[in-house]
């Protein structure tokens, strides 16, 4: 009975296609030690161990409640097949990775726009609660072949323009967009939006009336260092569309692919989760780990560990 | 004659032992293509190629105007010998590296305090214009052996307390302190002060009347990504005690030791230098490159390249 209710709550989050705010969910339903269906698996976490169908089956087997798949993984098995597998497994989608990479030569503006519109269409077909947006860094890295530039403030402007344009399209499709600020070490090559403050400034400019459909994705890996993070999480209330967890390892041996399993690093994840939930977020908690180490571990072991750590370290 | 004037200006910057503001220096004296005596070499840049005496001799040989030595390099050759070598070479000291690492077990508070007071004393003996402060990250990394913690906000508080206490001592000794915000990727293990805004907030709290002797060191490597950097540099007017340059490489293969030579990366150094100078900074431009690559190049070649890049890329 309780399991059934929880299950319905999970699917409700998915079906609303909008802010996964509390919507009557009781606080005690967020006891992660009792219900790991609040766990979502970002499918990049086990991308080397199997294709999307294998990942979906594994998540269902482990009682994980949601996934957040990547476009290339969906494309590999086909959009329809992916959507059917998700439905059959009764999984929610806590996000779709990813739109963005807005920065590029002006001549490629339509190509970039259309690429992002396709991401929105795919997210809708899959029933994802939001499209995760990674802004793009300097144009030569975001869209290889674009003219090299050192003008980061130009990149800021182009990214915001791209978000503004996509927001119109996504709103019409009823697919929320979540701007994910990435850690400042990715400013050059991945995302020139590197703080929650910057992402929320953009939300305020593009959605001043808080009509919805535009918000932020908060990943502890990207924001934990920020001395203003608690204030910004409070400010983010009503705009929190996704919450991602992993851990920061010391030392970190690779800027991209050395993220840690929750509990293995230095991030005070519980404190950040409490702040996110205090600000009204009650959606899935998504585990997203890019790690050579975890990619070399069998998929079932990764999921077992993630579930255990959700209970002990999140 | 002009050379003599410039030389005196350089030494004046050093002798004031205070803010290296314009003090009557004309704007055209900052033409780096004509006068590379504005170049300072952070001696870590060639630490593997020779000891401090060898570095000082090389800088004099290349007409470099200043150095910023590290405590271990000074200790290796002896403080008195280092001070004499600096004087004999008529070099200014654009900084002394480094004080800080304030975070550690409370039981070690006096040890940390005294360690930092010695840094101030050494800086004074050497005639350095400022002591560079690196805050320290989580205590277990800043002061190994300290109890492990994930409480970054505690580290913020302890670091600020440490700066406040050292400021009294340094002010009495007439040695300015420069808080250097480090890139956020060093928050865990090196410095929990990661933005100019945070460093300037501390300056405002500890020196609300702007009596001087406390300011910031701006390194392009640490701040270039920050969307608020131009506003913060403006705000830093009167508190700019040091300006460091190198470059951000894409990809960056090592978080600590893969910094680039100016011009080899993506930082718009000229723009940042213009902002720093518009805010009143007219001290040395310090090249600080931690790089396995440049440590493997003969010292004279590194200096020749740095001088050329100062003229073309800074």
PDB file of N, CA, C and O in Angstrom, chain B residues 52-121:
ATOM      1  N   UNK B  52      67.598  29.673  -5.159  1.00  0.00           N
ATOM      2  CA  UNK B  52      67.166  31.069  -5.206  1.00  0.00           C
ATOM      3  C   UNK B  52      68.286  32.001  -5.675  1.00  0.00           C
ATOM      4  O   UNK B  52      68.023  32.969  -6.407  1.00  0.00           O
ATOM      5  N   UNK B  53      69.515  31.709  -5.284  1.00  0.00           N
ATOM      6  CA  UNK B  53      70.636  32.563  -5.709  1.00  0.00           C
ATOM      7  C   UNK B  53      70.785  32.504  -7.232  1.00  0.00           C
ATOM      8  O   UNK B  53      70.949  33.538  -7.901  1.00  0.00           O
ATOM      9  N   UNK B  54      70.684  31.315  -7.776  1.00  0.00           N
ATOM     10  CA  UNK B  54      70.786  31.166  -9.236  1.00  0.00           C
ATOM     11  C   UNK B  54      69.639  31.898  -9.934  1.00  0.00           C
ATOM     12  O   UNK B  54      69.823  32.513 -10.994  1.00  0.00           O
ATOM     13  N   UNK B  55      68.456  31.841  -9.330  1.00  0.00           N
ATOM     14  CA  UNK B  55      67.290  32.509  -9.928  1.00  0.00           C
ATOM     15  C   UNK B  55      67.474  34.025  -9.890  1.00  0.00           C
ATOM     16  O   UNK B  55      67.195  34.728 -10.874  1.00  0.00           O
ATOM     17  N   UNK B  56      67.947  34.528  -8.757  1.00  0.00           N
ATOM     18  CA  UNK B  56      68.179  35.972  -8.619  1.00  0.00           C
ATOM     19  C   UNK B  56      69.208  36.446  -9.660  1.00  0.00           C
ATOM     20  O   UNK B  56      69.003  37.467 -10.328  1.00  0.00           O
ATOM     21  N   UNK B  57      70.271  35.693  -9.807  1.00  0.00           N
ATOM     22  CA  UNK B  57      71.298  36.066 -10.789  1.00  0.00           C
ATOM     23  C   UNK B  57      70.731  36.057 -12.200  1.00  0.00           C
ATOM     24  O   UNK B  57      71.022  36.947 -13.005  1.00  0.00           O
ATOM     25  N   UNK B  58      69.918  35.075 -12.496  1.00  0.00           N
ATOM     26  CA  UNK B  58      69.328  34.994 -13.839  1.00  0.00           C
ATOM     27  C   UNK B  58      68.390  36.178 -14.085  1.00  0.00           C
ATOM     28  O   UNK B  58      68.376  36.760 -15.174  1.00  0.00           O
ATOM     29  N   UNK B  59      67.602  36.528 -13.083  1.00  0.00           N
ATOM     30  CA  UNK B  59      66.683  37.664 -13.245  1.00  0.00           C
ATOM     31  C   UNK B  59      67.464  38.942 -13.500  1.00  0.00           C
ATOM     32  O   UNK B  59      67.102  39.743 -14.369  1.00  0.00           O
ATOM     33  N   UNK B  60      68.530  39.155 -12.749  1.00  0.00           N
ATOM     34  CA  UNK B  60      69.360  40.350 -12.953  1.00  0.00           C
ATOM     35  C   UNK B  60      69.932  40.346 -14.368  1.00  0.00           C
ATOM     36  O   UNK B  60      69.906  41.356 -15.074  1.00  0.00           O
ATOM     37  N   UNK B  61      70.407  39.209 -14.784  1.00  0.00           N
ATOM     38  CA  UNK B  61      71.012  39.052 -16.114  1.00  0.00           C
ATOM     39  C   UNK B  61      70.012  39.401 -17.213  1.00  0.00           C
ATOM     40  O   UNK B  61      70.374  39.961 -18.246  1.00  0.00           O
ATOM     41  N   UNK B  62      68.744  39.082 -16.999  1.00  0.00           N
ATOM     42  CA  UNK B  62      67.719  39.316 -18.023  1.00  0.00           C
ATOM     43  C   UNK B  62      67.029  40.668 -17.867  1.00  0.00           C
ATOM     44  O   UNK B  62      66.100  40.971 -18.614  1.00  0.00           O
ATOM     45  N   UNK B  63      67.447  41.449 -16.896  1.00  0.00           N
ATOM     46  CA  UNK B  63      66.833  42.762 -16.726  1.00  0.00           C
ATOM     47  C   UNK B  63      65.420  42.718 -16.164  1.00  0.00           C
ATOM     48  O   UNK B  63      64.628  43.652 -16.347  1.00  0.00           O
ATOM     49  N   UNK B  64      65.107  41.636 -15.498  1.00  0.00           N
ATOM     50  CA  UNK B  64      63.803  41.522 -14.830  1.00  0.00           C
ATOM     51  C   UNK B  64      63.852  42.368 -13.564  1.00  0.00           C
ATOM     52  O   UNK B  64      64.885  42.433 -12.890  1.00  0.00           O
ATOM     53  N   UNK B  65      62.736  43.038 -13.240  1.00  0.00           N
ATOM     54  CA  UNK B  65      62.781  44.033 -12.166  1.00  0.00           C
ATOM     55  C   UNK B  65      62.545  43.524 -10.759  1.00  0.00           C
ATOM     56  O   UNK B  65      62.899  44.196  -9.790  1.00  0.00           O
ATOM     57  N   UNK B  66      61.907  42.378 -10.642  1.00  0.00           N
ATOM     58  CA  UNK B  66      61.524  41.938  -9.304  1.00  0.00           C
ATOM     59  C   UNK B  66      61.365  40.421  -9.274  1.00  0.00           C
ATOM     60  O   UNK B  66      61.265  39.766 -10.322  1.00  0.00           O
ATOM     61  N   UNK B  67      61.339  39.913  -8.070  1.00  0.00           N
ATOM     62  CA  UNK B  67      60.997  38.507  -7.880  1.00  0.00           C
ATOM     63  C   UNK B  67      59.973  38.410  -6.751  1.00  0.00           C
ATOM     64  O   UNK B  67      59.746  39.371  -6.015  1.00  0.00           O
ATOM     65  N   UNK B  68      59.373  37.251  -6.649  1.00  0.00           N
ATOM     66  CA  UNK B  68      58.528  36.934  -5.506  1.00  0.00           C
ATOM     67  C   UNK B  68      58.925  35.527  -5.081  1.00  0.00           C
ATOM     68  O   UNK B  68      58.558  34.552  -5.733  1.00  0.00           O
ATOM     69  N   UNK B  69      59.741  35.442  -4.040  1.00  0.00           N
ATOM     70  CA  UNK B  69      60.285  34.136  -3.652  1.00  0.00           C
ATOM     71  C   UNK B  69      59.373  33.367  -2.694  1.00  0.00           C
ATOM     72  O   UNK B  69      58.497  33.945  -2.057  1.00  0.00           O
ATOM     73  N   UNK B  70      59.612  32.091  -2.608  1.00  0.00           N
ATOM     74  CA  UNK B  70      58.883  31.202  -1.700  1.00  0.00           C
ATOM     75  C   UNK B  70      59.705  30.939  -0.450  1.00  0.00           C
ATOM     76  O   UNK B  70      60.930  30.904  -0.484  1.00  0.00           O
ATOM     77  N   UNK B  71      59.030  30.711   0.634  1.00  0.00           N
ATOM     78  CA  UNK B  71      59.702  30.528   1.925  1.00  0.00           C
ATOM     79  C   UNK B  71      60.698  29.379   1.904  1.00  0.00           C
ATOM     80  O   UNK B  71      61.782  29.493   2.465  1.00  0.00           O
ATOM     81  N   UNK B  72      60.337  28.282   1.282  1.00  0.00           N
ATOM     82  CA  UNK B  72      61.257  27.137   1.299  1.00  0.00           C
ATOM     83  C   UNK B  72      62.511  27.439   0.482  1.00  0.00           C
ATOM     84  O   UNK B  72      63.599  26.979   0.815  1.00  0.00           O
ATOM     85  N   UNK B  73      62.350  28.242  -0.562  1.00  0.00           N
ATOM     86  CA  UNK B  73      63.526  28.592  -1.369  1.00  0.00           C
ATOM     87  C   UNK B  73      64.455  29.530  -0.599  1.00  0.00           C
ATOM     88  O   UNK B  73      65.671  29.460  -0.720  1.00  0.00           O
ATOM     89  N   UNK B  74      63.847  30.411   0.171  1.00  0.00           N
ATOM     90  CA  UNK B  74      64.632  31.320   1.016  1.00  0.00           C
ATOM     91  C   UNK B  74      65.331  30.520   2.118  1.00  0.00           C
ATOM     92  O   UNK B  74      66.533  30.686   2.362  1.00  0.00           O
ATOM     93  N   UNK B  75      64.587  29.632   2.741  1.00  0.00           N
ATOM     94  CA  UNK B  75      65.165  28.842   3.837  1.00  0.00           C
ATOM     95  C   UNK B  75      66.346  28.003   3.354  1.00  0.00           C
ATOM     96  O   UNK B  75      67.341  27.835   4.056  1.00  0.00           O
ATOM     97  N   UNK B  76      66.219  27.532   2.136  1.00  0.00           N
ATOM     98  CA  UNK B  76      67.262  26.657   1.587  1.00  0.00           C
ATOM     99  C   UNK B  76      68.619  27.366   1.502  1.00  0.00           C
ATOM    100  O   UNK B  76      69.662  26.752   1.744  1.00  0.00           O
ATOM    101  N   UNK B  77      68.601  28.640   1.134  1.00  0.00           N
ATOM    102  CA  UNK B  77      69.880  29.368   1.002  1.00  0.00           C
ATOM    103  C   UNK B  77      70.156  30.239   2.225  1.00  0.00           C
ATOM    104  O   UNK B  77      71.273  30.776   2.365  1.00  0.00           O
ATOM    105  N   UNK B  78      69.198  30.376   3.099  1.00  0.00           N
ATOM    106  CA  UNK B  78      69.378  31.204   4.290  1.00  0.00           C
ATOM    107  C   UNK B  78      68.812  32.601   4.065  1.00  0.00           C
ATOM    108  O   UNK B  78      69.007  33.206   3.000  1.00  0.00           O
ATOM    109  N   UNK B  79      68.112  33.120   5.073  1.00  0.00           N
ATOM    110  CA  UNK B  79      67.421  34.411   4.938  1.00  0.00           C
ATOM    111  C   UNK B  79      68.399  35.554   4.662  1.00  0.00           C
ATOM    112  O   UNK B  79      68.168  36.376   3.770  1.00  0.00           O
ATOM    113  N   UNK B  80      69.478  35.611   5.407  1.00  0.00           N
ATOM    114  CA  UNK B  80      70.419  36.725   5.231  1.00  0.00           C
ATOM    115  C   UNK B  80      71.060  36.719   3.853  1.00  0.00           C
ATOM    116  O   UNK B  80      71.194  37.752   3.204  1.00  0.00           O
ATOM    117  N   UNK B  81      71.455  35.518   3.433  1.00  0.00           N
ATOM    118  CA  UNK B  81      72.090  35.407   2.122  1.00  0.00           C
ATOM    119  C   UNK B  81      71.086  35.780   1.027  1.00  0.00           C
ATOM    120  O   UNK B  81      71.436  36.468   0.052  1.00  0.00           O
ATOM    121  N   UNK B  82      69.858  35.374   1.193  1.00  0.00           N
ATOM    122  CA  UNK B  82      68.821  35.712   0.204  1.00  0.00           C
ATOM    123  C   UNK B  82      68.613  37.224   0.161  1.00  0.00           C
ATOM    124  O   UNK B  82      68.551  37.832  -0.916  1.00  0.00           O
ATOM    125  N   UNK B  83      68.519  37.844   1.340  1.00  0.00           N
ATOM    126  CA  UNK B  83      68.285  39.291   1.398  1.00  0.00           C
ATOM    127  C   UNK B  83      69.436  40.041   0.737  1.00  0.00           C
ATOM    128  O   UNK B  83      69.233  41.007  -0.003  1.00  0.00           O
ATOM    129  N   UNK B  84      70.663  39.601   0.988  1.00  0.00           N
ATOM    130  CA  UNK B  84      71.836  40.267   0.400  1.00  0.00           C
ATOM    131  C   UNK B  84      71.845  40.096  -1.127  1.00  0.00           C
ATOM    132  O   UNK B  84      72.111  41.041  -1.877  1.00  0.00           O
ATOM    133  N   UNK B  85      71.508  38.890  -1.583  1.00  0.00           N
ATOM    134  CA  UNK B  85      71.498  38.639  -3.031  1.00  0.00           C
ATOM    135  C   UNK B  85      70.464  39.524  -3.726  1.00  0.00           C
ATOM    136  O   UNK B  85      70.711  40.062  -4.812  1.00  0.00           O
ATOM    137  N   UNK B  86      69.302  39.690  -3.085  1.00  0.00           N
ATOM    138  CA  UNK B  86      68.252  40.548  -3.644  1.00  0.00           C
ATOM    139  C   UNK B  86      68.742  42.000  -3.725  1.00  0.00           C
ATOM    140  O   UNK B  86      68.578  42.677  -4.745  1.00  0.00           O
ATOM    141  N   UNK B  87      69.370  42.460  -2.640  1.00  0.00           N
ATOM    142  CA  UNK B  87      69.884  43.841  -2.615  1.00  0.00           C
ATOM    143  C   UNK B  87      70.970  44.036  -3.663  1.00  0.00           C
ATOM    144  O   UNK B  87      70.952  45.003  -4.424  1.00  0.00           O
ATOM    145  N   UNK B  88      71.905  43.114  -3.707  1.00  0.00           N
ATOM    146  CA  UNK B  88      73.019  43.224  -4.659  1.00  0.00           C
ATOM    147  C   UNK B  88      72.515  43.263  -6.094  1.00  0.00           C
ATOM    148  O   UNK B  88      73.081  43.946  -6.948  1.00  0.00           O
ATOM    149  N   UNK B  89      71.451  42.510  -6.358  1.00  0.00           N
ATOM    150  CA  UNK B  89      70.921  42.454  -7.730  1.00  0.00           C
ATOM    151  C   UNK B  89      69.972  43.621  -8.008  1.00  0.00           C
ATOM    152  O   UNK B  89      69.467  43.749  -9.116  1.00  0.00           O
ATOM    153  N   UNK B  90      69.786  44.464  -6.985  1.00  0.00           N
ATOM    154  CA  UNK B  90      68.856  45.605  -7.091  1.00  0.00           C
ATOM    155  C   UNK B  90      67.486  45.160  -7.613  1.00  0.00           C
ATOM    156  O   UNK B  90      66.876  45.821  -8.460  1.00  0.00           O
ATOM    157  N   UNK B  91      66.996  44.062  -7.065  1.00  0.00           N
ATOM    158  CA  UNK B  91      65.665  43.578  -7.420  1.00  0.00           C
ATOM    159  C   UNK B  91      64.650  44.062  -6.397  1.00  0.00           C
ATOM    160  O   UNK B  91      64.956  44.160  -5.209  1.00  0.00           O
ATOM    161  N   UNK B  92      63.454  44.382  -6.882  1.00  0.00           N
ATOM    162  CA  UNK B  92      62.333  44.599  -5.960  1.00  0.00           C
ATOM    163  C   UNK B  92      61.721  43.237  -5.620  1.00  0.00           C
ATOM    164  O   UNK B  92      62.000  42.238  -6.299  1.00  0.00           O
ATOM    165  N   UNK B  93      60.919  43.213  -4.564  1.00  0.00           N
ATOM    166  CA  UNK B  93      60.181  41.982  -4.236  1.00  0.00           C
ATOM    167  C   UNK B  93      58.697  42.280  -4.317  1.00  0.00           C
ATOM    168  O   UNK B  93      58.149  42.999  -3.474  1.00  0.00           O
ATOM    169  N   UNK B  94      58.052  41.709  -5.320  1.00  0.00           N
ATOM    170  CA  UNK B  94      56.636  42.012  -5.536  1.00  0.00           C
ATOM    171  C   UNK B  94      55.732  41.197  -4.613  1.00  0.00           C
ATOM    172  O   UNK B  94      54.513  41.327  -4.671  1.00  0.00           O
ATOM    173  N   UNK B  95      56.344  40.384  -3.787  1.00  0.00           N
ATOM    174  CA  UNK B  95      55.553  39.595  -2.849  1.00  0.00           C
ATOM    175  C   UNK B  95      56.442  38.572  -2.179  1.00  0.00           C
ATOM    176  O   UNK B  95      57.605  38.385  -2.576  1.00  0.00           O
ATOM    177  N   UNK B  96      55.899  37.943  -1.162  1.00  0.00           N
ATOM    178  CA  UNK B  96      56.616  36.865  -0.493  1.00  0.00           C
ATOM    179  C   UNK B  96      55.614  35.738  -0.320  1.00  0.00           C
ATOM    180  O   UNK B  96      54.509  35.929   0.193  1.00  0.00           O
ATOM    181  N   UNK B  97      55.989  34.561  -0.803  1.00  0.00           N
ATOM    182  CA  UNK B  97      55.064  33.421  -0.830  1.00  0.00           C
ATOM    183  C   UNK B  97      55.469  32.370   0.197  1.00  0.00           C
ATOM    184  O   UNK B  97      56.556  31.884   0.135  1.00  0.00           O
ATOM    185  N   UNK B  98      54.670  32.067   1.070  1.00  0.00           N
ATOM    186  CA  UNK B  98      53.378  32.604   1.313  1.00  0.00           C
ATOM    187  C   UNK B  98      53.036  32.391   2.773  1.00  0.00           C
ATOM    188  O   UNK B  98      53.569  31.504   3.434  1.00  0.00           O
ATOM    189  N   UNK B  99      52.136  33.212   3.244  1.00  0.00           N
ATOM    190  CA  UNK B  99      51.545  32.995   4.546  1.00  0.00           C
ATOM    191  C   UNK B  99      50.212  32.303   4.366  1.00  0.00           C
ATOM    192  O   UNK B  99      49.773  32.050   3.245  1.00  0.00           O
ATOM    193  N   UNK B 100      49.579  31.975   5.480  1.00  0.00           N
ATOM    194  CA  UNK B 100      48.235  31.422   5.380  1.00  0.00           C
ATOM    195  C   UNK B 100      48.127  30.024   5.929  1.00  0.00           C
ATOM    196  O   UNK B 100      48.700  29.716   6.961  1.00  0.00           O
ATOM    197  N   UNK B 101      47.376  29.187   5.216  1.00  0.00           N
ATOM    198  CA  UNK B 101      47.075  27.840   5.708  1.00  0.00           C
ATOM    199  C   UNK B 101      46.596  27.934   7.160  1.00  0.00           C
ATOM    200  O   UNK B 101      47.089  27.251   8.049  1.00  0.00           O
ATOM    201  N   UNK B 102      45.631  28.844   7.340  1.00  0.00           N
ATOM    202  CA  UNK B 102      45.132  29.153   8.678  1.00  0.00           C
ATOM    203  C   UNK B 102      44.306  28.022   9.269  1.00  0.00           C
ATOM    204  O   UNK B 102      44.156  27.926  10.480  1.00  0.00           O
ATOM    205  N   UNK B 103      43.734  27.205   8.388  1.00  0.00           N
ATOM    206  CA  UNK B 103      42.814  26.184   8.869  1.00  0.00           C
ATOM    207  C   UNK B 103      43.581  24.986   9.408  1.00  0.00           C
ATOM    208  O   UNK B 103      44.484  24.458   8.761  1.00  0.00           O
ATOM    209  N   UNK B 104      43.236  24.572  10.601  1.00  0.00           N
ATOM    210  CA  UNK B 104      43.889  23.435  11.246  1.00  0.00           C
ATOM    211  C   UNK B 104      43.242  23.219  12.591  1.00  0.00           C
ATOM    212  O   UNK B 104      42.366  23.992  13.005  1.00  0.00           O
ATOM    213  N   UNK B 105      43.648  22.161  13.257  1.00  0.00           N
ATOM    214  CA  UNK B 105      43.083  21.897  14.587  1.00  0.00           C
ATOM    215  C   UNK B 105      43.234  23.121  15.481  1.00  0.00           C
ATOM    216  O   UNK B 105      44.265  23.798  15.464  1.00  0.00           O
ATOM    217  N   UNK B 106      42.214  23.374  16.302  1.00  0.00           N
ATOM    218  CA  UNK B 106      42.271  24.524  17.214  1.00  0.00           C
ATOM    219  C   UNK B 106      43.490  24.422  18.129  1.00  0.00           C
ATOM    220  O   UNK B 106      44.086  25.430  18.500  1.00  0.00           O
ATOM    221  N   UNK B 107      43.850  23.211  18.476  1.00  0.00           N
ATOM    222  CA  UNK B 107      44.998  23.016  19.368  1.00  0.00           C
ATOM    223  C   UNK B 107      46.293  23.529  18.735  1.00  0.00           C
ATOM    224  O   UNK B 107      47.279  23.776  19.439  1.00  0.00           O
ATOM    225  N   UNK B 108      46.263  23.685  17.430  1.00  0.00           N
ATOM    226  CA  UNK B 108      47.488  24.131  16.748  1.00  0.00           C
ATOM    227  C   UNK B 108      47.456  25.617  16.401  1.00  0.00           C
ATOM    228  O   UNK B 108      48.267  26.103  15.626  1.00  0.00           O
ATOM    229  N   UNK B 109      46.535  26.318  17.008  1.00  0.00           N
ATOM    230  CA  UNK B 109      46.341  27.721  16.672  1.00  0.00           C
ATOM    231  C   UNK B 109      47.620  28.551  16.848  1.00  0.00           C
ATOM    232  O   UNK B 109      47.994  29.348  15.981  1.00  0.00           O
ATOM    233  N   UNK B 110      48.308  28.341  17.953  1.00  0.00           N
ATOM    234  CA  UNK B 110      49.516  29.136  18.208  1.00  0.00           C
ATOM    235  C   UNK B 110      50.637  28.776  17.231  1.00  0.00           C
ATOM    236  O   UNK B 110      51.364  29.656  16.756  1.00  0.00           O
ATOM    237  N   UNK B 111      50.744  27.510  16.937  1.00  0.00           N
ATOM    238  CA  UNK B 111      51.758  27.065  15.967  1.00  0.00           C
ATOM    239  C   UNK B 111      51.511  27.745  14.609  1.00  0.00           C
ATOM    240  O   UNK B 111      52.437  28.255  13.974  1.00  0.00           O
ATOM    241  N   UNK B 112      50.226  27.773  14.206  1.00  0.00           N
ATOM    242  CA  UNK B 112      49.876  28.371  12.909  1.00  0.00           C
ATOM    243  C   UNK B 112      50.092  29.884  12.958  1.00  0.00           C
ATOM    244  O   UNK B 112      50.625  30.487  12.028  1.00  0.00           O
ATOM    245  N   UNK B 113      49.713  30.491  14.065  1.00  0.00           N
ATOM    246  CA  UNK B 113      49.919  31.932  14.229  1.00  0.00           C
ATOM    247  C   UNK B 113      51.392  32.287  14.136  1.00  0.00           C
ATOM    248  O   UNK B 113      51.793  33.203  13.394  1.00  0.00           O
ATOM    249  N   UNK B 114      52.220  31.542  14.849  1.00  0.00           N
ATOM    250  CA  UNK B 114      53.646  31.857  14.886  1.00  0.00           C
ATOM    251  C   UNK B 114      54.314  31.598  13.539  1.00  0.00           C
ATOM    252  O   UNK B 114      55.202  32.340  13.120  1.00  0.00           O
ATOM    253  N   UNK B 115      53.873  30.545  12.877  1.00  0.00           N
ATOM    254  CA  UNK B 115      54.389  30.254  11.539  1.00  0.00           C
ATOM    255  C   UNK B 115      54.131  31.442  10.615  1.00  0.00           C
ATOM    256  O   UNK B 115      55.021  31.884   9.872  1.00  0.00           O
ATOM    257  N   UNK B 116      52.947  31.999  10.706  1.00  0.00           N
ATOM    258  CA  UNK B 116      52.615  33.136   9.851  1.00  0.00           C
ATOM    259  C   UNK B 116      53.338  34.420  10.275  1.00  0.00           C
ATOM    260  O   UNK B 116      53.705  35.239   9.440  1.00  0.00           O
ATOM    261  N   UNK B 117      53.548  34.572  11.571  1.00  0.00           N
ATOM    262  CA  UNK B 117      54.309  35.750  12.017  1.00  0.00           C
ATOM    263  C   UNK B 117      55.750  35.682  11.488  1.00  0.00           C
ATOM    264  O   UNK B 117      56.305  36.705  11.085  1.00  0.00           O
ATOM    265  N   UNK B 118      56.296  34.486  11.463  1.00  0.00           N
ATOM    266  CA  UNK B 118      57.650  34.344  10.905  1.00  0.00           C
ATOM    267  C   UNK B 118      57.662  34.723   9.431  1.00  0.00           C
ATOM    268  O   UNK B 118      58.619  35.340   8.947  1.00  0.00           O
ATOM    269  N   UNK B 119      56.600  34.369   8.731  1.00  0.00           N
ATOM    270  CA  UNK B 119      56.535  34.747   7.306  1.00  0.00           C
ATOM    271  C   UNK B 119      56.562  36.264   7.155  1.00  0.00           C
ATOM    272  O   UNK B 119      57.224  36.806   6.264  1.00  0.00           O
ATOM    273  N   UNK B 120      55.849  36.950   8.039  1.00  0.00           N
ATOM    274  CA  UNK B 120      55.843  38.422   7.998  1.00  0.00           C
ATOM    275  C   UNK B 120      57.253  38.963   8.305  1.00  0.00           C
ATOM    276  O   UNK B 120      57.754  39.861   7.617  1.00  0.00           O
ATOM    277  N   UNK B 121      57.897  38.393   9.315  1.00  0.00           N
ATOM    278  CA  UNK B 121      59.244  38.839   9.671  1.00  0.00           C
ATOM    279  C   UNK B 121      60.216  38.635   8.510  1.00  0.00           C
ATOM    280  O   UNK B 121      61.042  39.503   8.208  1.00  0.00           O
TER     281      UNK B 121
END
